[in-house]
Coordinates of C-alpha atoms and ligand atoms in Angstrom, one line a residue:
Chain A
X11 CA 17.7 22.3 9.4
X12 CA 14.1 22.7 10.8
X13 CA 11.9 19.6 11.1
X14 CA 8.1 19.9 10.8
X15 CA 5.8 16.9 11.3
X16 CA 2.2 16.4 10.4
X17 CA 0.6 14.3 13.1
X18 CA -2.6 14.2 11.2
X19 CA -1.0 12.4 8.2
X20 CA 1.3 10.1 10.2
X21 CA 0.4 6.5 10.1
X22 CA 2.5 5.4 13.0
X23 CA 4.9 3.4 10.8
X24 CA 7.9 4.1 13.1
X25 CA 10.3 4.3 10.2
X26 CA 11.5 7.7 11.4
X27 CA 12.2 6.4 14.9
X28 CA 14.2 3.5 13.4
X29 CA 16.4 5.9 11.5
X30 CA 16.7 8.8 13.9
X31 CA 15.7 7.9 17.4
X32 CA 17.3 11.1 18.7
X33 CA 14.9 13.2 16.7
X34 CA 11.6 11.2 16.5
X35 CA 9.6 9.1 19.0
X36 CA 6.1 7.7 18.8
X37 CA 3.1 8.2 21.2
X38 CA 2.4 5.2 23.3
X39 CA -1.3 5.0 22.6
X40 CA -1.5 5.3 18.8
X41 CA 2.1 5.4 17.5
X42 CA 1.8 8.9 16.1
X43 CA 5.1 10.6 15.7
X44 CA 6.5 13.0 18.3
X45 CA 9.2 15.4 17.5
X46 CA 12.1 15.4 20.1
X47 CA 14.1 18.2 18.6
X48 CA 13.1 20.7 16.0
X49 CA 16.6 21.8 15.0
X50 CA 18.7 18.6 15.0
X51 CA 22.5 19.0 15.0
X52 CA 24.4 18.5 11.7
X53 CA 25.5 14.9 12.4
X54 CA 21.8 13.8 12.4
X55 CA 20.8 15.6 9.2
X56 CA 21.5 12.6 7.0
X57 CA 19.4 10.3 9.1
X58 CA 16.6 12.9 9.3
X59 CA 16.6 13.3 5.5
X60 CA 16.4 9.5 5.1
X61 CA 13.5 9.4 7.5
X62 CA 11.6 12.1 5.6
X63 CA 12.2 10.2 2.3
X64 CA 11.0 6.9 3.6
X65 CA 8.1 7.9 5.7
X66 CA 5.1 6.2 4.0
X67 CA 2.8 9.1 4.9
X68 CA 5.2 11.8 3.8
X69 CA 4.5 13.4 7.2
X70 CA 7.9 14.8 7.7
X71 CA 8.9 18.1 6.1
X72 CA 12.4 19.6 6.2
X73 CA 13.4 23.2 5.9
X74 CA 17.0 23.2 5.0
X75 CA 19.0 26.3 5.9
Chain B
X13 CA 16.0 10.5 -21.3
X14 CA 14.7 8.5 -18.4
X15 CA 11.0 7.6 -18.7
X16 CA 8.8 6.6 -15.8
X17 CA 5.5 4.9 -16.5
X18 CA 3.0 5.2 -13.7
X19 CA 2.5 8.5 -11.8
X20 CA 1.9 7.3 -8.3
X21 CA 3.8 6.5 -5.2
X22 CA 6.5 4.3 -6.7
X23 CA 7.0 6.4 -9.9
X24 CA 7.2 9.6 -7.9
X25 CA 9.7 8.2 -5.5
X26 CA 11.8 7.0 -8.4
X27 CA 11.8 10.5 -9.9
X28 CA 12.7 12.2 -6.7
X29 CA 15.5 9.7 -6.0
X30 CA 17.0 10.1 -9.5
X31 CA 17.2 13.8 -9.0
X32 CA 18.5 13.6 -5.4
X33 CA 21.2 11.1 -6.5
X34 CA 22.4 13.5 -9.1
X35 CA 20.7 12.6 -12.4
X36 CA 20.3 15.9 -14.3
X37 CA 19.1 14.7 -17.7
X38 CA 15.6 14.8 -19.0
X39 CA 12.9 12.9 -17.1
X40 CA 9.4 12.2 -18.4
X41 CA 6.6 10.6 -16.4
X42 CA 3.7 9.0 -18.2
X43 CA 0.6 8.5 -16.1
X44 CA -2.9 7.5 -17.2
X45 CA -4.8 9.2 -14.4
X46 CA -5.5 12.9 -14.8
X47 CA -4.1 13.7 -11.4
X48 CA -0.6 14.4 -10.1
X49 CA 0.5 11.6 -7.7
X50 CA -1.7 11.1 -4.7
X51 CA -1.8 8.7 -1.8
X52 CA -4.2 5.7 -1.9
X53 CA -4.3 4.5 1.7
X54 CA -6.5 7.4 2.9
X55 CA -9.0 6.6 0.2
X56 CA -10.6 3.8 2.2
X57 CA -10.1 5.6 5.5
X58 CA -10.1 9.4 5.9
X59 CA -11.5 10.2 2.5
X60 CA -14.4 7.7 2.6
X61 CA -15.3 8.7 6.2
X62 CA -15.1 12.4 5.2
X63 CA -12.5 13.2 7.9
X64 CA -10.2 14.5 5.1
X65 CA -11.0 16.8 2.2
X66 CA -10.1 14.8 -0.9
X67 CA -7.4 17.3 -1.9
X68 CA -5.4 16.3 1.2
X69 CA -4.3 13.0 -0.5
X70 CA -2.1 14.9 -3.0
X71 CA 1.6 13.9 -2.6
X72 CA 4.1 16.7 -2.5
X73 CA 5.7 16.4 -6.0
X74 CA 7.8 19.4 -6.6
X75 CA 10.5 17.9 -8.7
X76 CA 12.0 18.7 -12.0
X77 CA 10.3 16.4 -14.5
X78 CA 7.8 16.7 -17.3
X79 CA 4.5 15.0 -16.6
X80 CA 2.3 13.5 -19.4
X81 CA -0.9 12.9 -17.5
X82 CA -4.0 11.3 -18.9
X83 CA -1.7 9.4 -21.2
X84 CA -1.4 5.6 -21.2
X85 CA 1.6 3.6 -22.3
X86 CA 0.2 0.9 -24.6
X87 CA 3.3 -0.9 -25.8
X88 CA 7.0 -1.3 -25.1
X89 CA 9.9 -2.2 -27.5
X90 CA 12.8 -3.2 -25.2
X91 CA 15.6 -3.5 -27.8
X92 CA 14.4 -0.3 -29.6
X93 CA 14.0 1.5 -26.3
X94 CA 10.6 3.0 -27.3
X95 CA 7.3 3.3 -25.6
X96 CA 4.0 3.5 -27.6
X97 CA 1.5 5.9 -26.1
X98 CA -2.3 6.1 -26.2
X99 CA -1.9 9.4 -28.0
X100 CA -0.5 7.5 -31.0
X101 CA 3.0 8.9 -30.4
X102 CA 6.2 7.0 -29.6
X103 CA 8.5 8.0 -26.8
X104 CA 12.2 7.2 -27.1
X105 CA 14.0 6.6 -23.8
X106 CA 17.4 5.5 -22.6
X107 CA 16.3 4.0 -19.4
X108 CA 12.8 3.1 -18.1
X109 CA 11.1 2.7 -14.8
X110 CA 7.9 0.6 -14.8
X111 CA 5.6 1.6 -11.9
X112 CA 2.1 0.9 -13.2
X113 CA 0.7 -0.7 -10.0
X114 CA -2.4 -2.9 -10.0
X115 CA -6.1 -2.6 -10.8
X116 CA -9.0 -3.8 -8.7
X117 CA -10.1 -7.3 -9.7
X118 CA -13.7 -7.5 -10.8
X119 CA -16.3 -10.2 -10.5
X120 CA -17.0 -12.0 -13.8
X121 CA -20.6 -10.7 -13.6
X122 CA -22.6 -7.6 -12.7
X123 CA -19.9 -4.9 -13.2
X124 CA -22.3 -3.0 -15.5
X125 CA -25.0 -2.6 -12.8
X126 CA -25.2 0.8 -11.1
X127 CA -24.3 0.7 -7.5
X128 CA -21.5 -1.9 -8.0
X129 CA -18.1 -0.4 -7.1
X130 CA -14.4 -1.1 -6.9
X131 CA -12.0 1.0 -5.0
X132 CA -8.5 1.8 -6.4
X133 CA -8.5 5.5 -7.5
X134 CA -9.6 8.8 -6.1
X135 CA -12.5 8.9 -8.5
X136 CA -13.5 5.4 -7.4
X137 CA -13.5 6.6 -3.8
X138 CA -15.5 9.7 -4.5
X139 CA -18.1 7.8 -6.5
X140 CA -18.4 5.2 -3.8
X141 CA -18.6 7.7 -1.0
X142 CA -21.4 9.6 -2.7
X143 CA -23.6 6.5 -2.9
X144 CA -22.6 5.2 0.6
X145 CA -24.0 8.3 2.2
X146 CA -27.5 7.3 1.2
X147 CA -27.2 3.5 1.3
X148 CA -29.3 1.4 3.7
X149 CA -27.8 -2.1 2.9
X150 CA -24.2 -2.4 1.8
X151 CA -22.7 -5.7 0.8
X152 CA -18.9 -5.9 0.6
X153 CA -17.6 -8.8 -1.4
X154 CA -14.2 -9.8 0.0
X155 CA -12.9 -9.7 3.6
X156 CA -9.3 -8.8 2.9
X157 CA -7.8 -5.7 4.4
X158 CA -9.8 -3.4 2.0
X159 CA -13.2 -5.0 2.6
X160 CA -12.6 -5.0 6.3
X161 CA -11.5 -1.3 6.4
X162 CA -14.5 -0.2 4.3
X163 CA -16.9 -2.3 6.4
X164 CA -15.7 -0.3 9.4
X165 CA -16.2 3.1 7.7
X166 CA -19.6 2.1 6.2
X167 CA -21.0 0.9 9.5
X168 CA -19.8 4.1 11.1
X169 CA -21.9 6.0 8.6
X170 CA -25.0 4.1 9.7
X171 CA -25.4 1.6 6.9
X172 CA -26.4 -2.0 7.5
X173 CA -23.2 -3.8 6.4
X174 CA -22.6 -7.4 5.4
X175 CA -19.2 -8.8 4.3
X176 CA -19.0 -12.0 2.3
X177 CA -16.0 -14.1 1.7
X178 CA -15.4 -17.8 0.8
X179 CA -12.6 -18.1 3.3
X180 CA -13.4 -18.8 7.0
X181 CA -12.0 -15.5 8.4
X182 CA -11.3 -11.9 7.4
X183 CA -7.7 -11.0 6.4
X184 CA -6.8 -14.7 6.6
X185 CA -4.5 -14.4 3.6
X186 CA -2.5 -11.7 5.3
X187 CA -2.2 -13.0 8.9
X188 CA -3.7 -16.5 9.2
X189 CA -6.8 -17.8 10.9
X190 CA -5.9 -16.8 14.5
X191 CA -5.6 -13.1 13.9
X192 CA -8.5 -13.4 11.4
X193 CA -10.7 -14.6 14.1
X194 CA -10.0 -11.5 16.2
X195 CA -10.7 -9.3 13.2
X196 CA -14.1 -11.1 12.7
X197 CA -14.9 -10.5 16.4
X198 CA -14.0 -6.8 16.1
X199 CA -16.5 -6.5 13.2
X200 CA -19.2 -8.5 15.0
X201 CA -18.8 -6.2 18.0
X202 CA -19.6 -3.2 15.8
X203 CA -22.7 -4.8 14.3
X204 CA -21.1 -5.8 10.9
X205 CA -22.3 -9.2 9.7
X206 CA -19.8 -11.6 8.2
X207 CA -21.0 -14.3 5.9
X208 CA -17.8 -16.4 5.8
X209 CA -17.1 -19.6 4.0
X210 CA -19.6 -18.8 1.3
X211 CA -18.9 -17.4 -2.2
X212 CA -20.9 -15.0 -4.3
X213 CA -22.5 -16.6 -7.4
X214 CA -24.3 -13.6 -8.9
X215 CA -25.6 -10.0 -8.6
X216 CA -29.3 -9.2 -9.0
X217 CA -30.8 -6.1 -10.3
X218 CA -32.3 -4.4 -13.3
X219 CA -30.0 -1.5 -14.2
X220 CA -29.2 -1.0 -10.6
X221 CA -28.0 -3.7 -8.2
X222 CA -30.6 -4.9 -5.7
X223 CA -29.1 -8.1 -4.2
X224 CA -26.2 -10.4 -3.9
X225 CA -26.6 -14.1 -4.5
X226 CA -24.6 -16.5 -2.4
X227 CA -23.6 -20.1 -3.1
X228 CA -25.9 -21.4 -0.3
X229 CA -28.9 -19.9 -2.0
X230 CA -29.3 -16.9 0.2
X231 CA -29.9 -13.5 -1.5
X232 CA -28.6 -10.5 0.5
X233 CA -30.5 -7.3 -0.2
X234 CA -28.1 -4.5 -1.3
X235 CA -28.3 -0.9 -2.6
X236 CA -24.6 -0.6 -2.9
X237 CA -22.0 -3.3 -3.4
X238 CA -18.2 -3.0 -3.1
X239 CA -16.2 -5.6 -4.8
X240 CA -12.9 -5.9 -2.9
X241 CA -11.5 -9.2 -4.1
X242 CA -7.9 -8.3 -4.7
X243 CA -6.1 -6.9 -7.6
X244 CA -4.5 -7.6 -11.0
X245 CA -1.0 -6.2 -11.9
X246 CA -1.2 -3.6 -14.7
X247 CA 1.0 -5.5 -17.2
X248 CA -1.5 -5.8 -20.2
X249 CA 0.4 -3.1 -22.0
X250 CA 3.6 -5.2 -21.8
X251 CA 2.2 -8.2 -23.6
X252 CA 4.6 -9.0 -26.5
X253 CA 7.4 -6.9 -25.0
X254 CA 9.4 -10.0 -24.1
X255 CA 9.5 -9.1 -20.4
X256 CA 8.8 -12.0 -18.1
X257 CA 5.4 -11.5 -16.5
X258 CA 4.7 -14.5 -14.3
X259 CA 3.9 -12.3 -11.2
X260 CA 3.5 -8.7 -12.4
X261 CA 6.8 -7.6 -13.9
X262 CA 9.5 -10.2 -12.8
X263 CA 12.7 -8.5 -11.7
X264 CA 16.0 -9.7 -10.3
X265 CA 17.1 -8.6 -6.8
X266 CA 18.3 -5.3 -8.2
X267 CA 14.8 -4.5 -9.5
X268 CA 15.9 -5.1 -13.1
X269 CA 13.4 -6.5 -15.6
X270 CA 15.7 -6.2 -18.7
X271 CA 18.8 -4.2 -19.6
X272 CA 18.0 -0.5 -18.8
X273 CA 14.5 -1.4 -17.5
X274 CA 13.6 -1.5 -13.8
X275 CA 10.2 -1.9 -12.1
X276 CA 9.0 -0.9 -8.6
X277 CA 5.9 -0.9 -6.4
X278 CA 2.8 -3.0 -6.6
X279 CA 3.5 -4.2 -10.1
X280 CA 7.0 -5.6 -9.4
X281 CA 8.0 -9.0 -8.2
X282 CA 11.5 -10.0 -7.3
X283 CA 13.5 -12.7 -5.5
X284 CA 14.0 -11.4 -1.9
X285 CA 17.6 -12.1 -1.1
X286 CA 16.9 -13.1 2.5
X287 CA 13.8 -15.2 1.9
X288 CA 15.0 -16.7 -1.3
X289 CA 11.6 -16.7 -3.0
X290 CA 9.8 -14.4 -5.5
X291 CA 7.5 -12.0 -3.8
X292 CA 5.4 -9.0 -4.9
X293 CA 4.4 -6.6 -2.2
X294 CA 1.3 -4.4 -2.5
X295 CA 2.1 -2.1 0.4
X296 CA 2.5 1.7 0.5
X297 CA 5.9 1.5 2.2
X298 CA 7.2 -0.8 -0.4
X299 CA 6.3 1.6 -3.2
X300 CA 8.6 4.1 -1.6
X301 CA 11.5 1.8 -0.8
X302 CA 11.4 -0.1 -4.1
X303 CA 11.1 3.2 -6.0
X304 CA 14.3 4.3 -4.4
X305 CA 16.1 1.0 -5.0
X306 CA 15.1 0.8 -8.7
X307 CA 16.2 4.4 -9.3
X308 CA 19.6 3.7 -7.7
X309 CA 20.0 0.7 -9.9
X310 CA 19.5 2.8 -13.0
X311 CA 22.3 5.1 -11.9
X312 CA 24.7 2.2 -11.3
X313 CA 24.4 2.4 -7.5
X314 CA 22.1 -0.6 -7.1
X315 CA 22.1 -3.0 -4.2
X316 CA 20.1 -6.2 -3.6
X317 CA 16.7 -5.1 -2.5
X318 CA 16.1 -6.8 0.9
X319 CA 13.4 -4.8 2.8
X320 CA 11.5 -5.8 5.8
X321 CA 8.0 -5.1 4.4
X322 CA 5.7 -2.9 6.5
X323 CA 2.0 -2.7 6.3
X324 CA -0.8 -1.2 8.4
X325 CA -4.6 -1.0 8.4
X326 CA -7.0 1.0 10.4
X327 CA -10.4 -0.4 11.4
X328 CA -12.6 1.3 13.9
X329 CA -10.3 2.4 16.7
X330 CA -7.8 -0.5 16.0
X331 CA -4.5 0.0 14.2
X332 CA -3.0 -3.2 13.0
X333 CA 0.7 -3.0 12.0
X334 CA 2.8 -5.7 10.4
X335 CA 6.6 -5.9 9.8
X336 CA 8.0 -8.8 7.8
X337 CA 6.5 -11.7 6.0
X338 CA 3.7 -14.1 7.0
X339 CA 3.8 -17.4 5.1
X340 CA 0.6 -19.4 5.1
X341 CA 1.6 -21.9 7.8
X342 CA 3.6 -19.5 10.0
X343 CA 2.8 -19.9 13.7
X344 CA 1.7 -16.9 15.8
X345 CA 2.6 -16.3 19.5
X346 CA 1.6 -13.4 21.6
X347 CA 4.8 -11.9 23.1
X348 CA 3.6 -8.5 24.4
X349 CA 0.5 -6.9 25.8
X350 CA -2.8 -8.6 26.4
X351 CA -5.3 -9.8 23.8
X352 CA -8.2 -9.4 26.2
X353 CA -7.3 -5.7 26.7
X354 CA -7.1 -5.1 22.9
X355 CA -3.4 -4.2 22.9
X356 CA -0.9 -6.9 21.9
X357 CA 1.9 -7.9 19.6
X358 CA 2.4 -11.3 18.0
X359 CA 5.5 -12.9 16.6
X360 CA 5.1 -15.3 13.6
X361 CA 7.5 -18.2 13.2
X362 CA 8.1 -20.3 10.1
X363 CA 10.8 -22.8 9.2
X364 CA 12.7 -22.2 12.5
X365 CA 12.9 -18.4 12.1
X366 CA 10.9 -15.4 13.2
X367 CA 9.5 -14.0 9.9
X368 CA 7.2 -11.2 11.1
X369 CA 5.5 -9.3 13.9
X370 CA 2.0 -8.0 14.0
X371 CA 0.9 -5.4 16.5
X372 CA -2.7 -4.6 17.5
X373 CA -2.9 -1.1 19.0
X374 CA 0.7 -1.5 20.4
X375 CA 2.8 0.5 18.0
X376 CA 6.0 1.1 20.1
X377 CA 6.5 -2.5 21.2
X378 CA 5.7 -3.7 17.7
X379 CA 8.4 -1.5 16.3
X380 CA 10.9 -2.7 18.8
X381 CA 10.0 -6.4 18.1
X382 CA 10.8 -5.8 14.4
X383 CA 14.5 -6.3 15.3
X384 CA 13.7 -10.0 16.1
X385 CA 12.8 -10.8 12.5
X386 CA 15.3 -13.3 11.1
X387 CA 16.4 -14.7 14.5
X388 CA 16.2 -18.4 15.0
X389 CA 13.0 -19.5 16.7
Ligands
FAD404 C1 -8.1 2.0 -1.0 C2 -6.6 1.6 -0.8 C3 -6.2 1.5 0.5 C4 -4.9 1.1 0.8 N1 -4.5 1.1 2.1 C5 -3.2 0.7 2.4 C6 -2.8 0.6 3.8 O1 -3.5 0.9 4.7 N2 -1.5 0.2 4.0 C7 -0.7 -0.1 3.0 O2 0.5 -0.5 3.3 N3 -1.0 -0.1 1.7 C8 -2.3 0.3 1.4 N4 -2.7 0.4 0.1 C9 -1.7 0.0 -1.0 C10 -0.9 1.2 -1.5 O3 -1.7 2.3 -1.8 C11 -0.1 0.7 -2.7 O4 0.8 -0.2 -2.3 C12 0.6 1.8 -3.5 O5 -0.4 2.8 -4.0 C13 1.4 1.3 -4.6 O6 2.0 2.3 -5.4 P1 2.4 2.1 -6.9 O7 3.0 3.4 -7.3 O8 3.2 0.9 -7.0 O9 1.1 1.7 -7.7 P2 -0.3 2.5 -7.9 O10 -0.5 3.4 -6.8 O11 -1.3 1.5 -8.3 O12 0.0 3.5 -9.2 C14 0.2 3.0 -10.5 C15 -0.2 4.1 -11.4 O13 0.2 3.8 -12.7 C16 -0.9 4.1 -13.6 N5 -0.9 3.2 -14.8 C17 -1.2 1.9 -14.9 N6 -1.0 1.4 -16.1 C18 -0.5 2.5 -16.9 C19 -0.1 2.6 -18.2 N7 -0.1 1.6 -19.1 N8 0.4 3.8 -18.6 C20 0.4 4.9 -17.7 N9 0.0 4.8 -16.4 C21 -0.4 3.6 -16.0 C22 -2.1 3.9 -12.7 O14 -3.3 4.5 -13.2 C23 -1.7 4.4 -11.4 O15 -1.9 5.8 -11.4 C24 -4.0 0.8 -0.2 C25 -4.5 0.8 -1.5 C26 -5.8 1.2 -1.8 C27 -6.3 1.3 -3.3
SF4_405 S1 7.8 7.4 9.5 FE1 6.1 8.8 9.0 S2 4.3 7.7 9.4 FE2 5.9 6.6 10.4 S3 5.9 7.3 12.5 FE3 7.3 8.5 11.4 S4 6.2 10.3 10.7 FE4 4.7 8.7 11.3

């Protein structure tokens, strides 16, 4: 799985960090998402999928392989 | 066949969730706007300011469903499981998702004058933006989050902006007078005038609006007026359906409005299992979460819907974020950051519990404080 984020669309909701703190973080100054790992291991895939579904800006895209 | 009425955030999420959770039967979405689903929050932000091309608001909606766009549902027969459509046709369904959202509330006068706008749809936003570019004096009626956001964008475009509201502070309904006072100051610092504590009694103009009459006798000159006085749930088409419509579509905690009928998003109210009272949440995040919950209920996988609501608004260079609920008499306390420095987080307490947290340019701490919601205070 490859994770792609769109920092331009992100509204800093932090929902992704709540669900998958190993994969997502937020910038201090404006809360915009930061990707910690592009290719998360299999045990995190479920959490990452949930984050992508719940992100209110639909700023997380997944390429499943 | 599962039918979804309303082709926006909540309806789209319901469709995606149904497919993801394994429903492989026919799915039809009925939506009265001509567009495929798009995102509304940027309309009063990036679209109005011109930072985004309008096309950027389109939501990714590659999902196997048939879309009937530009078509309104005009009636519902619950026992007969049929929708009546504006085309004159009927649509038979087995299960139904109601996701028709809300419409902008209008003033009881003046809506026919040119230059008087509301802001709910993409076409509203484009029409308003076109006039804003040339406007000298803009009056915004209503100092809720939408009026406040638009005031920030309009003043950034060089217009002379006045916001009018009968309440004593902006966004007071959302977050109370203390935070409202800070929002008022933010706007004053940017040269936006706030006429608070006074209502609008009329709009002046002959064909095109020229002024806004206030209850204290003052007439504010205006070339463009935005009416941002809240919203009305889109339930007119459900009159006579037998559904309970006291606050939008009334649902139980599993998002059910009737057997085989669920509702989600801005139009749906439900009894929150933790707070024990009926609420309706007009926030973007809720459209997604409730769309998911309602879809799961239709597939027999429903669980009581008990979210911590999330809301944000952007004004000038300030991002305000809120998790939880903010009852009218909840008491705020600053627990992180520094108000003077323009970065802080506030906990709200009510009835001996923490009910919500608001952050002002302090996203990470605010997210961390979310975990305190519900703890005894
Ligand atoms: C300008 C603006 C800015 C916003 N900013 C923020 C923000 O910063 N933060 C935040 O949290 N929230 C914000 N919101 C709120 C957020 O956009 C809504 O909560 C969200 O759009 C709700 O989604 P929904 O699908 O429930 O309803 P809607 O998006 O209202 O969609 C309902 C759809 O159903 C259609 N429909 C209605 N009746 C019928 C019918 N009878 N037949 C067929 N179709 C019908 C409507 O035309 C509409 O397309 C904003 C809203 C607006 C308008
Ligand atoms: S959930 Fe979406 S909007 Fe929120 S921080 Fe993550 S990417 Fe940004």
